[in-house]
Coordinates of C-alpha atoms in Angstrom, one line a residue:
X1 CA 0.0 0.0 0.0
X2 CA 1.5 3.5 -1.2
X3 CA 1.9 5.7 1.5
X4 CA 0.6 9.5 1.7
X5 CA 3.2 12.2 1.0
X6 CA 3.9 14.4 4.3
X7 CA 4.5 18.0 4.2
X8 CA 7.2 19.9 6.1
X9 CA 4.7 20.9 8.9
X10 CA 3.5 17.5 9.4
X11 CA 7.2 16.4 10.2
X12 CA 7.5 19.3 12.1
X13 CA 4.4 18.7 14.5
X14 CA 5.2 15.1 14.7
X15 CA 8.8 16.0 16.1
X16 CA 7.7 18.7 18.1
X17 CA 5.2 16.0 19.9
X18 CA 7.8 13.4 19.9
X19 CA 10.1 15.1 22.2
X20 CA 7.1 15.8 24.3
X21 CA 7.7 11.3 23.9
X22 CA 3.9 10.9 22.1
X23 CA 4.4 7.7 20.1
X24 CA 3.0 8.7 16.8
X25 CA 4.5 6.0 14.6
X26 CA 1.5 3.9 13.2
X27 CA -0.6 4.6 16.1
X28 CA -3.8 5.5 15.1
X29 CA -7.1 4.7 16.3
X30 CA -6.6 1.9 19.2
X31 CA -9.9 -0.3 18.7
X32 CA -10.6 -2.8 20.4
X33 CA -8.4 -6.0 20.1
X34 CA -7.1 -9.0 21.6
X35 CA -3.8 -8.0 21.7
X36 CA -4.1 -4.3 22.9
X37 CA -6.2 -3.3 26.5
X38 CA -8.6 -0.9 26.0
X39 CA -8.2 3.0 26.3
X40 CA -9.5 3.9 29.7
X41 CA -9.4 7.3 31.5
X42 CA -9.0 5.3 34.8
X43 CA -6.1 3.3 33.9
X44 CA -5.9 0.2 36.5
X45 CA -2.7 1.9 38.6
X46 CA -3.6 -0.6 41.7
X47 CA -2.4 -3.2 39.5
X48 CA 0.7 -1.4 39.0
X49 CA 4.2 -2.1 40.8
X50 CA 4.8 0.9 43.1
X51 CA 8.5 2.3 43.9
X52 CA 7.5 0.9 47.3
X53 CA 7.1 -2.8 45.7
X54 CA 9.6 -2.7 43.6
X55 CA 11.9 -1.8 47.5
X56 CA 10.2 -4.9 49.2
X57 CA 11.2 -7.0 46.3
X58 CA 14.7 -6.1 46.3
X59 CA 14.8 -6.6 49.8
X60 CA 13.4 -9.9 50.2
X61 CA 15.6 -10.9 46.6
X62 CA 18.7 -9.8 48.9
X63 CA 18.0 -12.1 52.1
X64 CA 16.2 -15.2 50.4
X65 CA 18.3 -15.6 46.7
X66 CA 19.6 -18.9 45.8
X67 CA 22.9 -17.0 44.3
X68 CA 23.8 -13.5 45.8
X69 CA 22.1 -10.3 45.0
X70 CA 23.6 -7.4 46.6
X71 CA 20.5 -4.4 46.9
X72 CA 22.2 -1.1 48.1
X73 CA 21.0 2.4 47.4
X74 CA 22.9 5.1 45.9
X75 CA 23.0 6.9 49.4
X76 CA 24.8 3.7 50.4
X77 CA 27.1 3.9 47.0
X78 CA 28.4 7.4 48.2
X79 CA 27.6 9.2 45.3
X80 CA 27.6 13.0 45.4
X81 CA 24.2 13.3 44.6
X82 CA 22.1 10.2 45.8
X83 CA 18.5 10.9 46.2
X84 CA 15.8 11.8 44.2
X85 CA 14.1 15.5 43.3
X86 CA 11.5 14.5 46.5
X87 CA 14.1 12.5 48.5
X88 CA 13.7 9.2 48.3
X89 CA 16.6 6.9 47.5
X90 CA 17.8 5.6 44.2
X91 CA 18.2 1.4 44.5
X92 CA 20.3 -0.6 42.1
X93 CA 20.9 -4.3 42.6
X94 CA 23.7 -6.6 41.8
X95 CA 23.6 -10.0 40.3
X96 CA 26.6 -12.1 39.6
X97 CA 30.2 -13.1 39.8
X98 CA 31.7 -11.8 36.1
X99 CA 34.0 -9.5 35.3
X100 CA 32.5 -8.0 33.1
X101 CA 29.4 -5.1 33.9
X102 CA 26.0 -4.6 32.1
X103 CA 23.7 -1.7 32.9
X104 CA 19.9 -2.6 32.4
X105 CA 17.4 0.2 33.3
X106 CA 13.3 0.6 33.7
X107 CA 11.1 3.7 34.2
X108 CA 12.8 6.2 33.4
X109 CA 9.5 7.7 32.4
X110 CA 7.4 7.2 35.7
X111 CA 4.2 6.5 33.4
X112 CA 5.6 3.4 31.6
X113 CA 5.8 0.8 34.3
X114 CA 6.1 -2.7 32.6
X115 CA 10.3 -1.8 32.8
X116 CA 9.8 -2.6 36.1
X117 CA 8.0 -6.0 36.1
X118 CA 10.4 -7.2 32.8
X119 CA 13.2 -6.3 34.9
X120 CA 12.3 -7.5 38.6
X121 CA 11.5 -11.0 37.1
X122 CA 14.8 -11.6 34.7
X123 CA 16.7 -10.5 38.4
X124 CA 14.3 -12.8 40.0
X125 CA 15.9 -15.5 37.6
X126 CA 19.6 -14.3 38.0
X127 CA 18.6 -14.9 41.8
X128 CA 17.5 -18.2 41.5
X129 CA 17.9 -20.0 38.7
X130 CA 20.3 -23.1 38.2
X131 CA 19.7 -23.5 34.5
X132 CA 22.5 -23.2 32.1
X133 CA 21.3 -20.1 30.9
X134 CA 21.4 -18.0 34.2
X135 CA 24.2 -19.4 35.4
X136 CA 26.6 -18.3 32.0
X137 CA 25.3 -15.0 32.9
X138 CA 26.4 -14.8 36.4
X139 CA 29.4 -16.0 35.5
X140 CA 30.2 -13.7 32.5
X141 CA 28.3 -10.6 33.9
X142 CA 28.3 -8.7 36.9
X143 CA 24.5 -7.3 36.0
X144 CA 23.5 -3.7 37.5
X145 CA 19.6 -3.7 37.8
X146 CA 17.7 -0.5 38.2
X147 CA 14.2 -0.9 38.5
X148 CA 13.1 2.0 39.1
X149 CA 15.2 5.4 37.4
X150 CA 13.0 8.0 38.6
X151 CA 10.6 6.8 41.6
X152 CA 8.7 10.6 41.8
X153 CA 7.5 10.2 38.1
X154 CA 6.6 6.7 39.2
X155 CA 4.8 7.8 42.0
X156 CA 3.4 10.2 40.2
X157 CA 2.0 8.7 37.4
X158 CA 4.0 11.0 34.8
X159 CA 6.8 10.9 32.9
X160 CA 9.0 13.4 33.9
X161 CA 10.2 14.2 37.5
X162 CA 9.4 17.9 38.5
X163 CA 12.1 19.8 39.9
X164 CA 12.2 20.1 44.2
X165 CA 12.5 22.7 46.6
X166 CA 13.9 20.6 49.9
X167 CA 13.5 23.4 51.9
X168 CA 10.0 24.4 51.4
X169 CA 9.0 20.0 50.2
X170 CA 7.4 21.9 47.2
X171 CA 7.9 22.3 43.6
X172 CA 10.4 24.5 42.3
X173 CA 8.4 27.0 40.1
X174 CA 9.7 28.9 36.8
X175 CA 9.0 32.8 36.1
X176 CA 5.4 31.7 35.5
X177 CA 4.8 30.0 38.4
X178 CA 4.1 26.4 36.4
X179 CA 6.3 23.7 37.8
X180 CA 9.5 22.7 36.6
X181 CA 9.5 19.3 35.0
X182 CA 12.1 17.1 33.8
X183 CA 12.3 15.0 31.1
X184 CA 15.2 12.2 32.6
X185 CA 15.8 11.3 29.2
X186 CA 17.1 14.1 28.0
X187 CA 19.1 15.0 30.7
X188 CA 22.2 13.4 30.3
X189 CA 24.0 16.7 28.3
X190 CA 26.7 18.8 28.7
X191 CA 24.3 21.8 29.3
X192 CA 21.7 19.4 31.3
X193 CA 21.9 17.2 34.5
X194 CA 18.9 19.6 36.1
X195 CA 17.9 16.7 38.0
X196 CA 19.5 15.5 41.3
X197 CA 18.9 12.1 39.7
X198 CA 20.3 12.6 36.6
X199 CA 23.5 13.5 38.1
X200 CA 23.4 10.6 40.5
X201 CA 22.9 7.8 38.1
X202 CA 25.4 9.7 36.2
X203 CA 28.3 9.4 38.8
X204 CA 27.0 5.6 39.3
X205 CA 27.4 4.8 35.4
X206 CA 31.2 6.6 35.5
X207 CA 31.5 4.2 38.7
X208 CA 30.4 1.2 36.8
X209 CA 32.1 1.4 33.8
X210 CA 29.5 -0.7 31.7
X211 CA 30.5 -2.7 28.7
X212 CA 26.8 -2.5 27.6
X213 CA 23.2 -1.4 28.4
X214 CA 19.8 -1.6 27.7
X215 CA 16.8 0.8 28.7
X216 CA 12.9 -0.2 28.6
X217 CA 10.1 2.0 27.4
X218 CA 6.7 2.8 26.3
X219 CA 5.4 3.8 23.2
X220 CA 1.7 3.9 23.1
X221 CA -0.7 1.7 20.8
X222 CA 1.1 1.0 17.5
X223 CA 0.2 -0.7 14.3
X224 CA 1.7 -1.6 11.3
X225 CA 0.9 1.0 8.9
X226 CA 0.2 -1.5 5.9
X227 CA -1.9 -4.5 8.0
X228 CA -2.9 -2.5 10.5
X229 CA -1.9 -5.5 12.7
X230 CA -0.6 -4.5 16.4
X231 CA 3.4 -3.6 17.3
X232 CA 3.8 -4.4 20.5
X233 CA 7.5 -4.1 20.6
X234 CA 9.3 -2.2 19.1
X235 CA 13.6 -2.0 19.2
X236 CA 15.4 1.0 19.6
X237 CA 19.1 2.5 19.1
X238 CA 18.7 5.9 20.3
X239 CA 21.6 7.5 17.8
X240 CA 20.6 6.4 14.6
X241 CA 22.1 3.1 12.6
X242 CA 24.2 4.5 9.4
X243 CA 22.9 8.4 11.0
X244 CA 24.8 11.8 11.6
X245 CA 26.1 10.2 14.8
X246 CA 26.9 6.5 15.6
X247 CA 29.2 5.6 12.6
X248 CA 31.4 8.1 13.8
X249 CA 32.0 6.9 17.0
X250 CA 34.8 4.5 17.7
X251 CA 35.5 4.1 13.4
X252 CA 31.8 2.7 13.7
X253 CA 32.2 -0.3 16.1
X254 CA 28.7 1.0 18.2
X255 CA 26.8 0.9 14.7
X256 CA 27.5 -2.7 14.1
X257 CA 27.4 -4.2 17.7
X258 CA 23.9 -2.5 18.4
X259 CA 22.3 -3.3 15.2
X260 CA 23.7 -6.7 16.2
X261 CA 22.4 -6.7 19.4
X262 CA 18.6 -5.5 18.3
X263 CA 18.8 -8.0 15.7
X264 CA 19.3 -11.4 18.1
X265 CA 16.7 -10.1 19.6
X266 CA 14.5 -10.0 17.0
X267 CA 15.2 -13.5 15.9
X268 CA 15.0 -14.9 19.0
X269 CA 11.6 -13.2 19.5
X270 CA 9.4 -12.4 15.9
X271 CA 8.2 -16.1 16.3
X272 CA 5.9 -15.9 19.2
X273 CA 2.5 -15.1 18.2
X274 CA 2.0 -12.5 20.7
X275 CA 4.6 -10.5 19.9
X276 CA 4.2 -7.6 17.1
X277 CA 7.8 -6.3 16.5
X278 CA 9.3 -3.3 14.5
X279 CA 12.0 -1.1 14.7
X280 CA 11.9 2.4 16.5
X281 CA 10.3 5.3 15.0
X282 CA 8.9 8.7 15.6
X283 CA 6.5 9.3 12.0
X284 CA 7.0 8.0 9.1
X285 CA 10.4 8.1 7.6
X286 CA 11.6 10.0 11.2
X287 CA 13.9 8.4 13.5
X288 CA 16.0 9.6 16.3
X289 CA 19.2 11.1 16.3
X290 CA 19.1 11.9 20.3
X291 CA 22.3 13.3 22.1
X292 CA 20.9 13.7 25.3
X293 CA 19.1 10.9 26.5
X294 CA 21.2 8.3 29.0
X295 CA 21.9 5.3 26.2
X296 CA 23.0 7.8 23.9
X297 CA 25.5 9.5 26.3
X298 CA 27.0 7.0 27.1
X299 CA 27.4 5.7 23.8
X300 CA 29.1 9.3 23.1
X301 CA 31.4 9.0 26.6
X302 CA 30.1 12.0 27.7
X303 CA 32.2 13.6 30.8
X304 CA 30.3 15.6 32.8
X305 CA 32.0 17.6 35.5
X306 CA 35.1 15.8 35.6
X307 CA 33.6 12.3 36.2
X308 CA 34.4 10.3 33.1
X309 CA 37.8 11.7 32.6
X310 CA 39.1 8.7 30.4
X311 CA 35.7 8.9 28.2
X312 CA 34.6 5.5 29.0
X313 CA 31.6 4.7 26.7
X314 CA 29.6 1.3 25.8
X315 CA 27.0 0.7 23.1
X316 CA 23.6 0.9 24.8
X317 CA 19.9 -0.1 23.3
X318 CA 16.4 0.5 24.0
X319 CA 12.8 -1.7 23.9
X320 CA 9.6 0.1 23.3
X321 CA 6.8 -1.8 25.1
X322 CA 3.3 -0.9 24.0
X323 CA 0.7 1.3 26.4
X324 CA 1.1 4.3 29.0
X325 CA -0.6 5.4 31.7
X326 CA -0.6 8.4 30.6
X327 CA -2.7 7.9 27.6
X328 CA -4.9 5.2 29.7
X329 CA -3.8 2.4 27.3
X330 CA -2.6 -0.4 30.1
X331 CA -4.6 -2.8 30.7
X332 CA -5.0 -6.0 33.0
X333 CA -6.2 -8.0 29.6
X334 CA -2.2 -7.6 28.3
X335 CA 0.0 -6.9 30.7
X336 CA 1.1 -10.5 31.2
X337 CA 1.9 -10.1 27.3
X338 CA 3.3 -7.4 27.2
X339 CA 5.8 -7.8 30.6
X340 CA 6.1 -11.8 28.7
X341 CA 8.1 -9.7 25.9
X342 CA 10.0 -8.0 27.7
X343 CA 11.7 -10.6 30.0
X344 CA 12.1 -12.7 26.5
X345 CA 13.8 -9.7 24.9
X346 CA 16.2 -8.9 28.1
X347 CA 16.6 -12.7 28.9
X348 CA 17.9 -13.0 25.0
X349 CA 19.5 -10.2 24.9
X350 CA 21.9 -11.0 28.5
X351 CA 22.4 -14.9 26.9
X352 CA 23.1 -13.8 23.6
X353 CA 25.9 -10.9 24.7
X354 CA 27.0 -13.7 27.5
X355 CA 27.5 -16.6 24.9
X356 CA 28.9 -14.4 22.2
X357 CA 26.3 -15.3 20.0
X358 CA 25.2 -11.7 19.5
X359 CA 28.3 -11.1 17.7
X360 CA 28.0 -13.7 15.0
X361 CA 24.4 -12.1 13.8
X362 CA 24.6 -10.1 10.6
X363 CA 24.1 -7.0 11.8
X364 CA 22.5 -5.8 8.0
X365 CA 19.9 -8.2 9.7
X366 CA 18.8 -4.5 11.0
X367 CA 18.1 -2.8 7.4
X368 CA 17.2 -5.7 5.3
X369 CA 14.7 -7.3 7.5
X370 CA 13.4 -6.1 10.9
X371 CA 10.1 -4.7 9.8
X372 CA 10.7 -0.8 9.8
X373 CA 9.8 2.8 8.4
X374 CA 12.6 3.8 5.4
X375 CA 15.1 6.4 7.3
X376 CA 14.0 9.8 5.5
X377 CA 14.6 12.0 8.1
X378 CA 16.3 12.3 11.7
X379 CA 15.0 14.1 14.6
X380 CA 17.6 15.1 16.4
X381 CA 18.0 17.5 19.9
X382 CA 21.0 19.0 18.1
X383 CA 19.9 20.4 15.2
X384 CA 15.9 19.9 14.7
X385 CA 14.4 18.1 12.0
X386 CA 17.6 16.9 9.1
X387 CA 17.3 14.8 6.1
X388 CA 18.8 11.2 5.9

């Protein structure tokens, strides 16, 4: 089917909402469908994990684990900055015995929670399991888990954090008087770090030194634009594959090992029939080209205030889970799905890095035949809307 032409101020709109993070590619009308939950202004948040959940979890994965999990909080860590806008603390958890370290992050936007249930039951299995699989991961990894990136927005239901005032325990206001929010993902810049969590897990990440990472989102209700079948999951590399960025960093070693990366897990996931997958878009023919989100950053080896003085960098990728709070499209009739995908997309993509297999995968895999809009044009936080 021949696609509609798009004018100038159609790309325009459509960037200008997608750094507002509205997923607009394929979306359309969400009707009802055995695959997506229905719309709802009263989202079911009771069915939710809260920041408070995810801390009993950790703790109880800490005392009763089969194989060691060490929970500590940044505070504990002795980073500069270790609390949240509002003051809470900032967990990460351990998991395993390798030298090497992998970063894997959820809800970073505090209105896309399924991060956080993907994520709690892959540690749950680096915790306890005996099989094979767990146990090459444990001994090739040492696997950072944070569950939770910005607990206000969480609690909140929103996906930025807003700005504090400790003194007063009220929001910090601009010249308006409107509140001052945050989008966490965007915050990792040289003229950024508002946030007092943005600089913390910053200091943690220079701490770390990661060898790779992997970040979980939301995108909203998608479809395919020709069958108008569901996407459910979509796979992301935040500086765009063959773009104005990636293939200049380290001769072009980030642009091959992420498309390689996205593309094991795509083949070890397209053939369950629950599963819709894609590739990462904002509009048709727009992808990103983002300098300032976390993944990005450290793809780039950002040094921030003297903290990453050797410019330590790793390639980093992203999973788009369908649904939001926000938009009330969460549902209890697919979350199971929808969490399912994400634990079989982190679980392939920790065996696959751990086994090596991810680097024997063709990473052209990427262009030639993960479903995906044609690259037209890049929206970038550097220098707006550019062509391919």
């Amino acid at each position: 089917m021949a696609h509609t032409p798009i004018s100038r101020r159609s790309v325009l709109g459509w960037g200008a909402l997608a750094a507002l993070g509205v997923p607009l590619a394929g979306a359309g009308t969400a009707y009802a469908d055995p695959t997506f939950p229905q719309p709802s202004e009263d989202p079911p948040l009771a069915a939710i994990r809260s920041y408070g959940d995810m801390v009993k979890e950790l703790e109880k994965l800490a005392r009763t684990s089969r194989y060691p999990v060490t929970v500590q909080t940044l505070s504990q860590v002795g980073t500069q900055e270790s609390l949240s806008e509002q003051g809470r603390e900032l967990y990460v958890a351990t998991v395993g015995s390798g030298e090497t370290p992998v970063w894997v992050q959820g809800r970073i936007h505090g209105n896309e929670p399924y991060g956080l249930d993907g994520i709690m039951t892959v540690l749950g299995s680096l915790a306890n399991s005996g099989a094979k699989q767990w146990r090459q991961i444990r001994e090739e990894f040492t696997v950072h888990v944070i569950p939770v990136y910005n607990p206000d927005g969480s609690e909140m239901n929103i996906r930025h954090t807003i700005l504090w005032d400790r003194e007063t325990d009220t929001p910090r206001l601009d010249a308006d008087g409107n509140e001052q929010l945050v989008d966490l993902n965007r915050d990792w810049a040289p003229d950024a770090f508002a946030a007092r969590e943005s600089l913390a897990w910053y200091e943690y990440w220079t701490k770390v030194k990661p060898a790779y990472a992997l970040d979980i989102h939301h995108q909203g209700l998608k479809r395919d634009r020709d069958t108008g079948e569901p996407i459910t999951f979509s796979l992301g590399i935040s500086l765009a594959p063959g773009g104005p960025t990636l293939p200049t960093i380290r001769g072009g070693e980030y642009d091959v090992v992420t498309r390689q990366m996205q593309s094991h897990v795509w083949l070890e996931t397209k053939d369950y029939g629950f599963i819709g997958i894609d590739k990462y878009d904002v509009g048709y023919g727009t992808v990103i080209d983002i300098k300032g989100g976390v993944v990005s950053a450290m793809m780039l080896g950002l040094d921030y205030g003297g903290l990453n003085p050797t410019g330590h960098s790793n390639p980093a990728v992203f999973f788009e889970t369908s649904g939001n709070t926000r938009d009330g499209s969460i549902g209890q009739k697919a979350r199971g799905k929808f969490v399912r995908q994400n634990v079989l997309g982190l679980t392939a993509w920790l065996d696959g890095l751990a086994v090596g297999s991810v680097f024997d995968v063709d990473p052209e895999i990427w262009h030639e035949e993960i479903p995906g809009t044609p690259v037209l044009r890049y929206l970038t936080d550097w220098g707006g809307i550019i062509p391919a």
